């Protein structure tokens, strides 16, 4: 009896579907990736109980009214004029500190508007004063 | 071809960050001067229009913010809080939350906004 000769074959892992799997994973990660693009306005709150003495002439009072109007040192200003006025103040006194006081029922967006305008005017020293009705 | 696919695959695998929090449904305000904020040390606080606050997907009232933030600050002293507040929220409510941050000595705040195109 003649036995069939044993042919030794090297075992191999089929790799034909490798690219399919790679593409599947690729599509999955491409779809689920969320690139962080968080935007925001940064501010540092004052420490509790910390009182900083500042010269009264450096303080510029900004008041945000209930309906979104802005008053600068008591004078009503328009949104566009506010940027220019703030810039003008900073040219005269670069140590000016803007203190934003907001009406408690004013919308958050209104306060952000005023804050945004100050940032546009390159005012670095901005603080949030406790809200009061005026 | 397969090489490029693998390269892209590795890139996306490495850069993917799965969102851990869902937060609250809020419409954040717009600002022209908004800048990109670094995600390092960042923690999110959501404030809804009715004054409900969400931290780590837990809904809490305003007065519970301080103890939670205090704990977070002890774990990471360089913590930055990103406040995602609805644009129609009354400022009085937002201020109460800020007071809680001051109480917990968490002072670095980022007011989350979307970029307003001039």
Short mmCIF file of C-alpha atoms in Angstrom, two decimals, chain B residues 46-104:
data_model
loop_
_atom_site.label_atom_id
_atom_site.label_comp_id
_atom_site.label_asym_id
_atom_site.label_seq_id
_atom_site.Cartn_x
_atom_site.Cartn_y
_atom_site.Cartn_z
CA UNK B 46 -23.92 73.77 33.16
CA UNK B 47 -26.48 76.33 34.29
CA UNK B 48 -29.98 76.08 32.87
CA UNK B 49 -32.43 78.92 32.49
CA UNK B 50 -34.29 77.94 35.69
CA UNK B 51 -31.13 77.96 37.79
CA UNK B 52 -30.59 74.18 37.82
CA UNK B 53 -26.90 73.32 37.80
CA UNK B 54 -25.30 70.21 36.36
CA UNK B 55 -21.83 69.03 37.36
CA UNK B 56 -20.55 65.59 36.30
CA UNK B 57 -24.02 64.81 34.95
CA UNK B 58 -25.59 65.24 38.38
CA UNK B 59 -28.37 67.78 38.71
CA UNK B 60 -27.94 69.89 41.79
CA UNK B 61 -29.27 73.10 43.26
CA UNK B 62 -27.12 76.24 43.36
CA UNK B 63 -26.21 75.96 47.04
CA UNK B 64 -24.65 72.50 46.54
CA UNK B 65 -22.07 73.79 44.06
CA UNK B 66 -19.52 74.96 46.62
CA UNK B 67 -18.83 71.59 48.37
CA UNK B 68 -18.50 69.79 45.02
CA UNK B 69 -16.13 72.39 43.61
CA UNK B 70 -14.14 72.37 46.83
CA UNK B 71 -13.58 68.63 46.45
CA UNK B 72 -12.59 69.09 42.82
CA UNK B 73 -10.11 71.82 43.76
CA UNK B 74 -8.51 69.57 46.38
CA UNK B 75 -8.00 66.88 43.74
CA UNK B 76 -6.68 69.36 41.18
CA UNK B 77 -5.60 72.80 42.46
CA UNK B 78 -5.15 74.13 38.90
CA UNK B 79 -8.76 73.52 37.99
CA UNK B 80 -10.44 75.80 35.45
CA UNK B 81 -14.21 75.87 35.34
CA UNK B 82 -15.96 76.26 32.04
CA UNK B 83 -19.36 77.77 32.73
CA UNK B 84 -21.86 76.74 30.08
CA UNK B 85 -24.82 78.89 30.93
CA UNK B 86 -27.96 79.48 28.92
CA UNK B 87 -27.94 82.96 27.40
CA UNK B 88 -31.43 83.76 28.71
CA UNK B 89 -30.62 82.98 32.35
CA UNK B 90 -31.15 85.87 34.74
CA UNK B 91 -27.77 87.20 35.79
CA UNK B 92 -28.77 87.02 39.47
CA UNK B 93 -28.85 83.21 39.24
CA UNK B 94 -25.48 83.07 37.51
CA UNK B 95 -23.98 85.34 40.12
CA UNK B 96 -25.15 83.01 42.90
CA UNK B 97 -23.20 80.19 41.24
CA UNK B 98 -20.12 82.44 40.91
CA UNK B 99 -20.39 83.18 44.62
CA UNK B 100 -20.31 79.44 45.23
CA UNK B 101 -17.10 79.20 43.19
CA UNK B 102 -15.51 81.95 45.28
CA UNK B 103 -16.68 80.12 48.41
CA UNK B 104 -14.86 77.00 47.18
#
